[in-house]
PDB file of C-alpha atoms in Angstrom:
ATOM      1  CA  MET A 282      47.874  42.607 -33.048  1.00 87.00           C
ATOM      2  CA  GLY A 283      47.997  39.250 -31.336  1.00 97.00           C
ATOM      3  CA  LYS A 284      50.625  37.430 -29.299  1.00 98.00           C
ATOM      4  CA  LEU A 285      52.153  33.977 -29.184  1.00 98.00           C
ATOM      5  CA  ALA A 286      52.699  33.747 -25.440  1.00 98.00           C
ATOM      6  CA  LEU A 287      53.777  30.155 -24.765  1.00 98.00           C
ATOM      7  CA  ALA A 288      55.091  27.157 -26.694  1.00 99.00           C
ATOM      8  CA  ALA A 289      55.687  23.638 -25.416  1.00 99.00           C
ATOM      9  CA  LYS A 290      56.443  20.055 -26.376  1.00 98.00           C
ATOM     10  CA  ILE A 291      54.049  17.869 -24.399  1.00 98.00           C
ATOM     11  CA  THR A 292      53.212  14.255 -23.720  1.00 98.00           C
ATOM     12  CA  HIS A 293      49.757  12.802 -24.247  1.00 98.00           C
ATOM     13  CA  VAL A 294      50.327   9.221 -23.130  1.00 97.00           C
ATOM     14  CA  PRO A 295      46.986   7.459 -22.514  1.00 95.00           C
ATOM     15  CA  SER A 296      48.358   5.980 -19.313  1.00 94.00           C
ATOM     16  CA  MET A 297      47.756   9.434 -17.825  1.00 95.00           C
ATOM     17  CA  TYR A 298      44.059   8.632 -17.969  1.00 94.00           C
ATOM     18  CA  LEU A 299      44.673   5.191 -16.428  1.00 89.00           C
ATOM     19  CA  SER A 300      46.589   6.982 -13.690  1.00 91.00           C
ATOM     20  CA  GLU A 301      43.325   8.579 -12.537  1.00 93.00           C
ATOM     21  CA  LEU A 302      41.469   5.287 -12.200  1.00 88.00           C
ATOM     22  CA  ASP A 303      41.450   2.863  -9.305  1.00 89.00           C
ATOM     23  CA  GLY A 304      43.789  -0.033  -9.942  1.00 87.00           C
ATOM     24  CA  PRO A 305      47.479  -0.975  -9.973  1.00 85.00           C
ATOM     25  CA  GLN A 306      48.471   2.065 -12.080  1.00 84.00           C
ATOM     26  CA  LYS A 307      46.633   4.688 -10.090  1.00 90.00           C
ATOM     27  CA  GLY A 308      48.837   7.752  -9.617  1.00 90.00           C
ATOM     28  CA  PHE A 309      51.862   6.497 -11.556  1.00 92.00           C
ATOM     29  CA  ARG A 310      51.628   9.260 -14.196  1.00 96.00           C
ATOM     30  CA  GLN A 311      51.105  12.088 -11.718  1.00 97.00           C
ATOM     31  CA  PRO A 312      54.341  13.900 -12.723  1.00 97.00           C
ATOM     32  CA  ALA A 313      53.109  14.114 -16.325  1.00 98.00           C
ATOM     33  CA  ILE A 314      49.689  15.320 -15.163  1.00 98.00           C
ATOM     34  CA  ASP A 315      51.334  17.879 -12.886  1.00 98.00           C
ATOM     35  CA  GLY A 316      53.351  19.144 -15.858  1.00 98.00           C
ATOM     36  CA  HIS A 317      50.157  19.709 -17.813  1.00 98.00           C
ATOM     37  CA  ILE A 318      48.539  21.476 -14.892  1.00 98.00           C
ATOM     38  CA  GLU A 319      51.551  23.790 -14.593  1.00 98.00           C
ATOM     39  CA  ILE A 320      51.480  24.601 -18.310  1.00 98.00           C
ATOM     40  CA  GLY A 321      47.783  25.396 -18.018  1.00 98.00           C
ATOM     41  CA  ARG A 322      48.491  27.638 -15.024  1.00 98.00           C
ATOM     42  CA  ARG A 323      51.135  29.535 -16.963  1.00 98.00           C
ATOM     43  CA  CYS A 324      48.771  29.969 -19.902  1.00 98.00           C
ATOM     44  CA  ARG A 325      46.166  31.507 -17.599  1.00 98.00           C
ATOM     45  CA  GLU A 326      48.778  33.782 -16.065  1.00 98.00           C
ATOM     46  CA  LEU A 327      49.803  34.960 -19.544  1.00 98.00           C
ATOM     47  CA  GLY A 328      46.230  35.700 -20.598  1.00 98.00           C
ATOM     48  CA  VAL A 329      46.027  32.958 -23.238  1.00 98.00           C
ATOM     49  CA  ASP A 330      42.575  32.661 -24.799  1.00 98.00           C
ATOM     50  CA  THR A 331      43.226  29.842 -27.292  1.00 99.00           C
ATOM     51  CA  ILE A 332      45.455  26.770 -27.331  1.00 99.00           C
ATOM     52  CA  VAL A 333      46.555  25.382 -30.694  1.00 99.00           C
ATOM     53  CA  VAL A 334      47.621  21.735 -30.548  1.00 99.00           C
ATOM     54  CA  PHE A 335      49.777  20.054 -33.196  1.00 98.00           C
ATOM     55  CA  ASP A 336      48.277  16.595 -32.742  1.00 98.00           C
ATOM     56  CA  THR A 337      50.322  13.553 -33.805  1.00 98.00           C
ATOM     57  CA  HIS A 338      47.258  11.327 -33.453  1.00 97.00           C
ATOM     58  CA  TRP A 339      45.427  13.087 -36.254  1.00 98.00           C
ATOM     59  CA  LEU A 340      46.525  11.147 -39.319  1.00 97.00           C
ATOM     60  CA  VAL A 341      46.132  12.826 -42.721  1.00 97.00           C
ATOM     61  CA  ASN A 342      47.167  11.637 -46.184  1.00 96.00           C
ATOM     62  CA  ALA A 343      46.812  14.923 -48.071  1.00 96.00           C
ATOM     63  CA  ASN A 344      46.971  18.615 -47.159  1.00 97.00           C
ATOM     64  CA  TYR A 345      47.321  20.082 -43.692  1.00 98.00           C
ATOM     65  CA  HIS A 346      44.079  20.359 -41.730  1.00 98.00           C
ATOM     66  CA  ILE A 347      42.811  22.545 -38.905  1.00 98.00           C
ATOM     67  CA  ASN A 348      39.872  21.471 -36.750  1.00 98.00           C
ATOM     68  CA  CYS A 349      38.367  24.756 -35.615  1.00 98.00           C
ATOM     69  CA  GLY A 350      34.772  23.814 -34.939  1.00 98.00           C
ATOM     70  CA  ALA A 351      32.856  26.031 -32.549  1.00 98.00           C
ATOM     71  CA  HIS A 352      32.235  23.337 -29.935  1.00 98.00           C
ATOM     72  CA  PHE A 353      33.392  19.806 -29.169  1.00 98.00           C
ATOM     73  CA  LYS A 354      31.562  17.368 -26.912  1.00 98.00           C
ATOM     74  CA  GLY A 355      31.622  13.621 -26.744  1.00 97.00           C
ATOM     75  CA  ASN A 356      32.646  10.352 -25.138  1.00 97.00           C
ATOM     76  CA  TYR A 357      35.999   9.160 -26.457  1.00 97.00           C
ATOM     77  CA  THR A 358      37.421   5.655 -26.726  1.00 97.00           C
ATOM     78  CA  SER A 359      40.787   5.178 -28.406  1.00 95.00           C
ATOM     79  CA  GLY A 360      40.738   2.930 -31.448  1.00 93.00           C
ATOM     80  CA  GLU A 361      44.463   2.248 -30.960  1.00 92.00           C
ATOM     81  CA  LEU A 362      44.439   1.558 -27.231  1.00 92.00           C
ATOM     82  CA  PRO A 363      40.838   0.984 -26.092  1.00 94.00           C
ATOM     83  CA  HIS A 364      42.092  -0.718 -22.950  1.00 91.00           C
ATOM     84  CA  PHE A 365      43.866   2.523 -21.973  1.00 91.00           C
ATOM     85  CA  ILE A 366      41.285   5.182 -22.889  1.00 94.00           C
ATOM     86  CA  SER A 367      37.648   4.110 -22.778  1.00 94.00           C
ATOM     87  CA  ASN A 368      34.588   6.328 -22.368  1.00 96.00           C
ATOM     88  CA  MET A 369      36.540   9.486 -21.595  1.00 96.00           C
ATOM     89  CA  LYS A 370      34.075  12.358 -21.636  1.00 97.00           C
ATOM     90  CA  PHE A 371      35.144  15.726 -23.079  1.00 98.00           C
ATOM     91  CA  GLU A 372      33.690  19.142 -23.812  1.00 98.00           C
ATOM     92  CA  TYR A 373      35.609  22.164 -25.104  1.00 98.00           C
ATOM     93  CA  ASP A 374      34.973  25.281 -27.144  1.00 98.00           C
ATOM     94  CA  GLY A 375      36.744  25.946 -30.430  1.00 98.00           C
ATOM     95  CA  ASN A 376      37.805  29.121 -32.212  1.00 98.00           C
ATOM     96  CA  PRO A 377      36.577  29.215 -35.832  1.00 98.00           C
ATOM     97  CA  GLU A 378      37.791  32.780 -36.333  1.00 98.00           C
ATOM     98  CA  LEU A 379      41.399  31.985 -35.458  1.00 98.00           C
ATOM     99  CA  GLY A 380      41.346  28.678 -37.313  1.00 98.00           C
ATOM    100  CA  LYS A 381      40.399  30.361 -40.572  1.00 98.00           C
ATOM    101  CA  LEU A 382      43.056  33.041 -40.066  1.00 98.00           C
ATOM    102  CA  LEU A 383      45.696  30.342 -39.520  1.00 98.00           C
ATOM    103  CA  ALA A 384      44.711  28.513 -42.695  1.00 98.00           C
ATOM    104  CA  ALA A 385      44.650  31.695 -44.757  1.00 98.00           C
ATOM    105  CA  GLU A 386      48.199  32.632 -43.765  1.00 98.00           C
ATOM    106  CA  CYS A 387      49.506  29.088 -44.295  1.00 98.00           C
ATOM    107  CA  ASN A 388      48.105  29.114 -47.818  1.00 98.00           C
ATOM    108  CA  ALA A 389      49.492  32.602 -48.431  1.00 98.00           C
ATOM    109  CA  GLN A 390      52.934  31.295 -47.479  1.00 98.00           C
ATOM    110  CA  GLY A 391      52.706  28.322 -49.836  1.00 97.00           C
ATOM    111  CA  VAL A 392      51.535  25.539 -47.501  1.00 98.00           C
ATOM    112  CA  GLU A 393      48.197  24.078 -48.606  1.00 98.00           C
ATOM    113  CA  THR A 394      45.957  24.050 -45.542  1.00 98.00           C
ATOM    114  CA  LEU A 395      42.224  23.586 -44.952  1.00 98.00           C
ATOM    115  CA  ALA A 396      40.260  24.936 -41.976  1.00 98.00           C
ATOM    116  CA  HIS A 397      37.198  22.972 -40.872  1.00 98.00           C
ATOM    117  CA  ASP A 398      34.861  25.153 -38.836  1.00 97.00           C
ATOM    118  CA  LYS A 399      31.585  23.381 -39.659  1.00 95.00           C
ATOM    119  CA  THR A 400      32.420  19.767 -39.008  1.00 95.00           C
ATOM    120  CA  THR A 401      31.411  16.736 -36.955  1.00 96.00           C
ATOM    121  CA  LEU A 402      35.095  15.801 -36.623  1.00 96.00           C
ATOM    122  CA  ASP A 403      36.194  15.561 -32.988  1.00 96.00           C
ATOM    123  CA  PRO A 404      39.782  16.067 -31.789  1.00 97.00           C
ATOM    124  CA  GLU A 405      42.010  13.041 -31.319  1.00 97.00           C
ATOM    125  CA  TYR A 406      43.546  12.089 -27.994  1.00 97.00           C
ATOM    126  CA  GLY A 407      46.739  14.008 -28.668  1.00 98.00           C
ATOM    127  CA  THR A 408      44.507  17.015 -28.024  1.00 98.00           C
ATOM    128  CA  LEU A 409      41.934  15.548 -25.639  1.00 98.00           C
ATOM    129  CA  VAL A 410      44.381  14.162 -23.046  1.00 98.00           C
ATOM    130  CA  PRO A 411      46.274  17.448 -22.488  1.00 98.00           C
ATOM    131  CA  MET A 412      43.050  19.453 -22.426  1.00 98.00           C
ATOM    132  CA  ARG A 413      41.706  17.148 -19.737  1.00 98.00           C
ATOM    133  CA  TYR A 414      44.360  18.444 -17.338  1.00 98.00           C
ATOM    134  CA  MET A 415      44.869  21.980 -18.616  1.00 97.00           C
ATOM    135  CA  ASN A 416      41.364  22.970 -19.568  1.00 98.00           C
ATOM    136  CA  GLU A 417      38.819  21.055 -17.511  1.00 95.00           C
ATOM    137  CA  ASP A 418      36.804  24.230 -16.911  1.00 97.00           C
ATOM    138  CA  ARG A 419      36.801  25.174 -20.629  1.00 98.00           C
ATOM    139  CA  HIS A 420      38.775  28.321 -19.827  1.00 98.00           C
ATOM    140  CA  PHE A 421      40.638  28.114 -23.158  1.00 98.00           C
ATOM    141  CA  LYS A 422      39.334  27.720 -26.659  1.00 98.00           C
ATOM    142  CA  VAL A 423      40.959  24.814 -28.499  1.00 98.00           C
ATOM    143  CA  ILE A 424      42.144  24.289 -32.073  1.00 98.00           C
ATOM    144  CA  SER A 425      43.627  21.003 -33.276  1.00 98.00           C
ATOM    145  CA  VAL A 426      46.056  20.747 -36.192  1.00 98.00           C
ATOM    146  CA  SER A 427      46.864  17.519 -38.029  1.00 98.00           C
ATOM    147  CA  ALA A 428      50.427  16.434 -37.269  1.00 98.00           C
ATOM    148  CA  LEU A 429      50.578  12.741 -38.212  1.00 97.00           C
ATOM    149  CA  CYS A 430      51.478  13.696 -41.763  1.00 96.00           C
ATOM    150  CA  THR A 431      52.217  10.687 -43.953  1.00 94.00           C
ATOM    151  CA  VAL A 432      53.283  12.315 -47.245  1.00 93.00           C
ATOM    152  CA  HIS A 433      54.417  15.749 -46.127  1.00 95.00           C
ATOM    153  CA  TYR A 434      57.783  17.505 -46.121  1.00 95.00           C
ATOM    154  CA  LEU A 435      59.189  18.565 -42.757  1.00 96.00           C
ATOM    155  CA  ASN A 436      60.098  21.863 -44.403  1.00 96.00           C
ATOM    156  CA  ASP A 437      56.410  22.503 -45.087  1.00 97.00           C
ATOM    157  CA  SER A 438      55.562  21.713 -41.473  1.00 98.00           C
ATOM    158  CA  ALA A 439      58.185  24.194 -40.292  1.00 98.00           C
ATOM    159  CA  ARG A 440      56.816  26.828 -42.664  1.00 98.00           C
ATOM    160  CA  LEU A 441      53.279  26.078 -41.436  1.00 98.00           C
ATOM    161  CA  GLY A 442      54.390  26.771 -37.860  1.00 98.00           C
ATOM    162  CA  TRP A 443      55.903  30.111 -38.873  1.00 98.00           C
ATOM    163  CA  ALA A 444      52.832  31.073 -40.900  1.00 98.00           C
ATOM    164  CA  MET A 445      50.631  30.351 -37.906  1.00 99.00           C
ATOM    165  CA  ARG A 446      52.754  32.603 -35.734  1.00 98.00           C
ATOM    166  CA  LYS A 447      52.461  35.376 -38.325  1.00 98.00           C
ATOM    167  CA  ALA A 448      48.684  34.895 -38.457  1.00 98.00           C
ATOM    168  CA  ILE A 449      48.483  35.199 -34.678  1.00 98.00           C
ATOM    169  CA  GLU A 450      50.713  38.259 -34.464  1.00 98.00           C
ATOM    170  CA  GLU A 451      49.422  40.148 -37.496  1.00 98.00           C
ATOM    171  CA  HIS A 452      45.765  39.177 -37.902  1.00 98.00           C
ATOM    172  CA  TYR A 453      44.378  37.934 -34.564  1.00 98.00           C
ATOM    173  CA  ASP A 454      43.296  40.056 -31.645  1.00 98.00           C
ATOM    174  CA  GLY A 455      44.185  37.739 -28.791  1.00 98.00           C
ATOM    175  CA  THR A 456      46.797  35.618 -27.031  1.00 98.00           C
ATOM    176  CA  VAL A 457      47.666  32.086 -28.069  1.00 99.00           C
ATOM    177  CA  ALA A 458      49.711  29.105 -26.879  1.00 99.00           C
ATOM    178  CA  ILE A 459      50.933  26.332 -29.193  1.00 99.00           C
ATOM    179  CA  PHE A 460      51.771  22.768 -28.189  1.00 99.00           C
ATOM    180  CA  ALA A 461      53.585  20.037 -30.083  1.00 98.00           C
ATOM    181  CA  SER A 462      51.712  17.031 -28.726  1.00 98.00           C
ATOM    182  CA  GLY A 463      53.886  14.004 -29.335  1.00 98.00           C
ATOM    183  CA  SER A 464      56.678  11.890 -27.955  1.00 97.00           C
ATOM    184  CA  LEU A 465      60.380  11.831 -28.680  1.00 98.00           C
ATOM    185  CA  SER A 466      61.184   8.230 -29.710  1.00 97.00           C
ATOM    186  CA  HIS A 467      57.981   6.349 -30.412  1.00 97.00           C
ATOM    187  CA  ARG A 468      58.936   2.716 -30.792  1.00 96.00           C
ATOM    188  CA  PHE A 469      56.214   0.865 -28.890  1.00 94.00           C
ATOM    189  CA  ALA A 470      57.061  -2.306 -27.023  1.00 94.00           C
ATOM    190  CA  GLN A 471      56.545  -5.453 -29.058  1.00 94.00           C
ATOM    191  CA  ASN A 472      53.148  -7.105 -28.663  1.00 94.00           C
ATOM    192  CA  GLY A 473      53.137  -9.323 -25.589  1.00 92.00           C
ATOM    193  CA  GLN A 474      55.957  -7.365 -23.960  1.00 93.00           C
ATOM    194  CA  ALA A 475      54.137  -4.086 -23.267  1.00 88.00           C
ATOM    195  CA  PRO A 476      53.606  -4.635 -19.513  1.00 89.00           C
ATOM    196  CA  LYS A 477      57.381  -4.989 -19.004  1.00 93.00           C
ATOM    197  CA  PHE A 478      57.912  -1.653 -20.733  1.00 94.00           C
ATOM    198  CA  ALA A 479      55.208   0.334 -18.948  1.00 91.00           C
ATOM    199  CA  THR A 480      57.843   2.743 -17.602  1.00 93.00           C
ATOM    200  CA  LYS A 481      60.708   2.024 -20.002  1.00 95.00           C
ATOM    201  CA  THR A 482      61.997   3.145 -23.398  1.00 97.00           C
ATOM    202  CA  TRP A 483      62.265   0.397 -26.003  1.00 97.00           C
ATOM    203  CA  SER A 484      66.059   0.318 -26.338  1.00 97.00           C
ATOM    204  CA  PRO A 485      69.194   1.830 -24.770  1.00 97.00           C
ATOM    205  CA  PHE A 486      69.999   3.404 -28.157  1.00 97.00           C
ATOM    206  CA  LEU A 487      66.683   5.251 -28.369  1.00 97.00           C
ATOM    207  CA  GLU A 488      66.818   6.320 -24.734  1.00 98.00           C
ATOM    208  CA  ARG A 489      70.357   7.668 -25.141  1.00 98.00           C
ATOM    209  CA  LEU A 490      69.385   9.444 -28.353  1.00 98.00           C
ATOM    210  CA  ASP A 491      66.378  11.053 -26.659  1.00 98.00           C
ATOM    211  CA  HIS A 492      68.465  12.204 -23.707  1.00 98.00           C
ATOM    212  CA  ASP A 493      71.017  13.749 -26.063  1.00 98.00           C
ATOM    213  CA  VAL A 494      68.218  15.628 -27.832  1.00 98.00           C
ATOM    214  CA  VAL A 495      66.803  16.928 -24.553  1.00 98.00           C
ATOM    215  CA  ARG A 496      70.287  18.108 -23.612  1.00 98.00           C
ATOM    216  CA  MET A 497      70.517  19.961 -26.911  1.00 98.00           C
ATOM    217  CA  TRP A 498      67.177  21.641 -26.184  1.00 98.00           C
ATOM    218  CA  GLU A 499      68.271  22.648 -22.694  1.00 98.00           C
ATOM    219  CA  ASN A 500      71.520  24.065 -24.090  1.00 98.00           C
ATOM    220  CA  GLY A 501      69.824  25.907 -26.948  1.00 98.00           C
ATOM    221  CA  GLU A 502      71.642  24.005 -29.710  1.00 98.00           C
ATOM    222  CA  TRP A 503      68.968  24.748 -32.285  1.00 98.00           C
ATOM    223  CA  GLU A 504      71.086  24.971 -35.409  1.00 98.00           C
ATOM    224  CA  ASP A 505      72.439  21.471 -34.819  1.00 98.00           C
ATOM    225  CA  PHE A 506      69.043  20.074 -33.815  1.00 98.00           C
ATOM    226  CA  CYS A 507      67.194  21.507 -36.816  1.00 98.00           C
ATOM    227  CA  GLU A 508      69.830  20.064 -39.130  1.00 97.00           C
ATOM    228  CA  MET A 509      69.526  16.596 -37.616  1.00 97.00           C
ATOM    229  CA  LEU A 510      65.727  16.584 -37.222  1.00 97.00           C
ATOM    230  CA  PRO A 511      64.866  14.712 -40.456  1.00 95.00           C
ATOM    231  CA  GLU A 512      67.274  11.895 -39.634  1.00 95.00           C
ATOM    232  CA  TYR A 513      66.336  11.840 -35.943  1.00 97.00           C
ATOM    233  CA  ALA A 514      62.663  11.588 -36.901  1.00 96.00           C
ATOM    234  CA  VAL A 515      63.391   8.379 -38.814  1.00 94.00           C
ATOM    235  CA  LYS A 516      66.186   6.673 -36.881  1.00 95.00           C
ATOM    236  CA  GLY A 517      64.734   7.773 -33.549  1.00 96.00           C
ATOM    237  CA  HIS A 518      61.226   6.539 -34.436  1.00 96.00           C
ATOM    238  CA  GLY A 519      59.845  10.029 -33.827  1.00 96.00           C
ATOM    239  CA  GLU A 520      56.110  10.157 -33.285  1.00 97.00           C
ATOM    240  CA  GLY A 521      54.207  11.439 -36.299  1.00 95.00           C
ATOM    241  CA  PHE A 522      57.592  11.639 -38.096  1.00 95.00           C
ATOM    242  CA  MET A 523      58.229  14.633 -35.798  1.00 97.00           C
ATOM    243  CA  HIS A 524      55.989  16.948 -37.803  1.00 98.00           C
ATOM    244  CA  ASP A 525      54.645  18.423 -34.565  1.00 98.00           C
ATOM    245  CA  THR A 526      58.207  19.317 -33.535  1.00 98.00           C
ATOM    246  CA  ALA A 527      58.950  20.848 -36.946  1.00 98.00           C
ATOM    247  CA  MET A 528      55.791  22.962 -36.608  1.00 98.00           C
ATOM    248  CA  LEU A 529      56.795  24.072 -33.122  1.00 98.00           C
ATOM    249  CA  LEU A 530      60.346  24.999 -34.138  1.00 98.00           C
ATOM    250  CA  GLY A 531      59.035  26.759 -37.239  1.00 98.00           C
ATOM    251  CA  ALA A 532      56.839  28.954 -35.066  1.00 98.00           C
ATOM    252  CA  LEU A 533      59.808  29.741 -32.832  1.00 98.00           C
ATOM    253  CA  GLY A 534      62.089  30.711 -35.727  1.00 98.00           C
ATOM    254  CA  TRP A 535      63.754  27.365 -36.556  1.00 98.00           C
ATOM    255  CA  SER A 536      67.571  27.542 -36.244  1.00 98.00           C
ATOM    256  CA  GLU A 537      67.371  31.265 -35.416  1.00 98.00           C
ATOM    257  CA  TYR A 538      65.636  30.433 -32.134  1.00 98.00           C
ATOM    258  CA  ASP A 539      67.820  31.564 -29.236  1.00 97.00           C
ATOM    259  CA  GLN A 540      66.213  30.294 -26.032  1.00 98.00           C
ATOM    260  CA  LYS A 541      66.732  27.224 -23.843  1.00 98.00           C
ATOM    261  CA  ALA A 542      63.985  24.721 -23.179  1.00 98.00           C
ATOM    262  CA  GLU A 543      62.693  24.345 -19.623  1.00 98.00           C
ATOM    263  CA  VAL A 544      61.848  20.769 -18.689  1.00 98.00           C
ATOM    264  CA  LEU A 545      58.788  20.563 -16.440  1.00 98.00           C
ATOM    265  CA  THR A 546      58.280  16.807 -16.464  1.00 98.00           C
ATOM    266  CA  PRO A 547      61.621  14.989 -16.772  1.00 98.00           C
ATOM    267  CA  TYR A 548      62.008  12.430 -19.541  1.00 98.00           C
ATOM    268  CA  PHE A 549      60.245   9.143 -18.871  1.00 97.00           C
ATOM    269  CA  GLY A 550      59.560   5.896 -20.678  1.00 97.00           C
ATOM    270  CA  SER A 551      56.010   4.781 -21.426  1.00 96.00           C
ATOM    271  CA  SER A 552      55.153   1.513 -23.203  1.00 95.00           C
ATOM    272  CA  GLY A 553      58.533   1.743 -24.932  1.00 96.00           C
ATOM    273  CA  THR A 554      58.221   5.398 -25.987  1.00 97.00           C
ATOM    274  CA  GLY A 555      60.144   8.447 -24.730  1.00 98.00           C
ATOM    275  CA  GLN A 556      58.090  11.270 -23.224  1.00 98.00           C
ATOM    276  CA  ILE A 557      58.534  14.772 -21.808  1.00 98.00           C
ATOM    277  CA  ASN A 558      56.806  18.048 -20.936  1.00 98.00           C
ATOM    278  CA  ALA A 559      59.029  20.994 -21.844  1.00 98.00           C
ATOM    279  CA  VAL A 560      58.350  24.718 -22.292  1.00 98.00           C
ATOM    280  CA  PHE A 561      60.065  26.664 -25.070  1.00 98.00           C
ATOM    281  CA  PRO A 562      60.172  30.396 -24.202  1.00 98.00           C
ATOM    282  CA  VAL A 563      58.957  32.553 -27.087  1.00 98.00           C
ATOM    283  CA  SER A 564      61.438  35.166 -28.304  1.00 98.00           C
ATOM    284  CA  LYS A 565      61.458  37.764 -31.046  1.00 98.00           C
ATOM    285  CA  VAL A 566      62.866  36.381 -34.299  1.00 98.00           C
ATOM    286  CA  SER A 567      62.868  37.436 -37.942  1.00 98.00           C
ATOM    287  CA  GLY A 568      61.854  34.063 -39.381  1.00 98.00           C
ATOM    288  CA  ASP A 569      64.621  34.295 -41.971  1.00 98.00           C
ATOM    289  CA  LYS A 570      65.952  30.827 -41.067  1.00 98.00           C
ATOM    290  CA  VAL A 571      62.603  29.029 -41.349  1.00 98.00           C
ATOM    291  CA  PRO A 572      62.615  26.681 -44.377  1.00 97.00           C
ATOM    292  CA  ALA A 573      60.694  27.823 -47.421  1.00 96.00           C
ATOM    293  CA  PRO A 574      57.615  25.867 -48.509  1.00 96.00           C
ATOM    294  CA  GLN A 575      58.618  22.797 -50.480  1.00 94.00           C
ATOM    295  CA  ALA A 576      55.654  20.873 -51.870  1.00 92.00           C
ATOM    296  CA  SER A 577      54.246  23.932 -53.641  1.00 91.00           C
ATOM    297  CA  VAL A 578      57.486  24.434 -55.593  1.00 88.00           C
ATOM    298  CA  THR A 579      58.448  20.783 -56.154  1.00 81.00           C
ATOM    299  CA  GLU A 580      57.263  18.719 -59.116  1.00 76.00           C
ATOM    300  CA  SER A 581      58.581  15.380 -57.859  1.00 73.00           C
ATOM    301  CA  PHE A 582      59.561  13.866 -54.521  1.00 68.00           C
ATOM    302  CA  ILE A 583      62.796  15.202 -53.071  1.00 68.00           C
ATOM    303  CA  PRO A 584      64.263  13.157 -50.175  1.00 64.00           C
ATOM    304  CA  GLY A 585      66.112  14.588 -47.246  1.00 55.00           C
ATOM    305  CA  SER A 586      63.529  16.860 -45.677  1.00 55.00           C
ATOM    306  CA  SER A 587      60.802  14.282 -45.181  1.00 57.00           C
ATOM    307  CA  ARG A 588      60.759  10.581 -44.390  1.00 51.00           C
ATOM    308  CA  ILE A 589      64.067   9.028 -45.392  1.00 43.00           C
TER     309      ILE A 589
END
């Protein structure tokens, strides 16, 4: 019935908002903003009606959660970085129908998920920053999915991504894009040193590791990347423990995925973290390689597919 038309791994660095404002940093994140604008343009060209964002700034300590309220409007200040994002106005429309379909299929596939369609909960800035540049005119409906998952298996996140694709293709009458909104390495600069790392990655090791991962994406080395993801998420300080990336790869077919990533905004450092905008072309896959749900069949903690 429906179609997953576009998938991407995107940055949401708050310095993009600073880049709009008068001051010493005005314009310095324009390449990242331009990448978002291009992704939004492609979504319009493909007829996308709803964008689903796997948001690594939405922290949850139990279950997976979907924010699918009918309408979002507010004035956002970041609790983490109030000197970066302060009084950022937003207004977007949600998609309760799709959100409930996504949750139903996730639960059917063994991943416990709750959809919140009647809620006062607003999206976090992992959703709000990209929508500022892709969706200023409210052209797209928006759904936010929790992806800072503190006690969750990466296998479950991969299965959630696949279940959401199945919900879109089999139960939804429309066209959808999904974004993994999070960085590669996410080791912030030490307090007091942040200004020196405004455009740098924290260490040569992390920067080299990130570049190697991007190369793997561009070469389509998905079997190797999926195998190393749990360890990369930990040793590479992946944002949100890389649950957004597991969700994205799950939706694309995991190690069965056969396309090459297209980098729109080349890798850049930001406050010590490694960032990118990259599109992952959607291809037809069976889903046979996507990990099975884990928490629903596990009685005690099993290491190796979650935080190590």
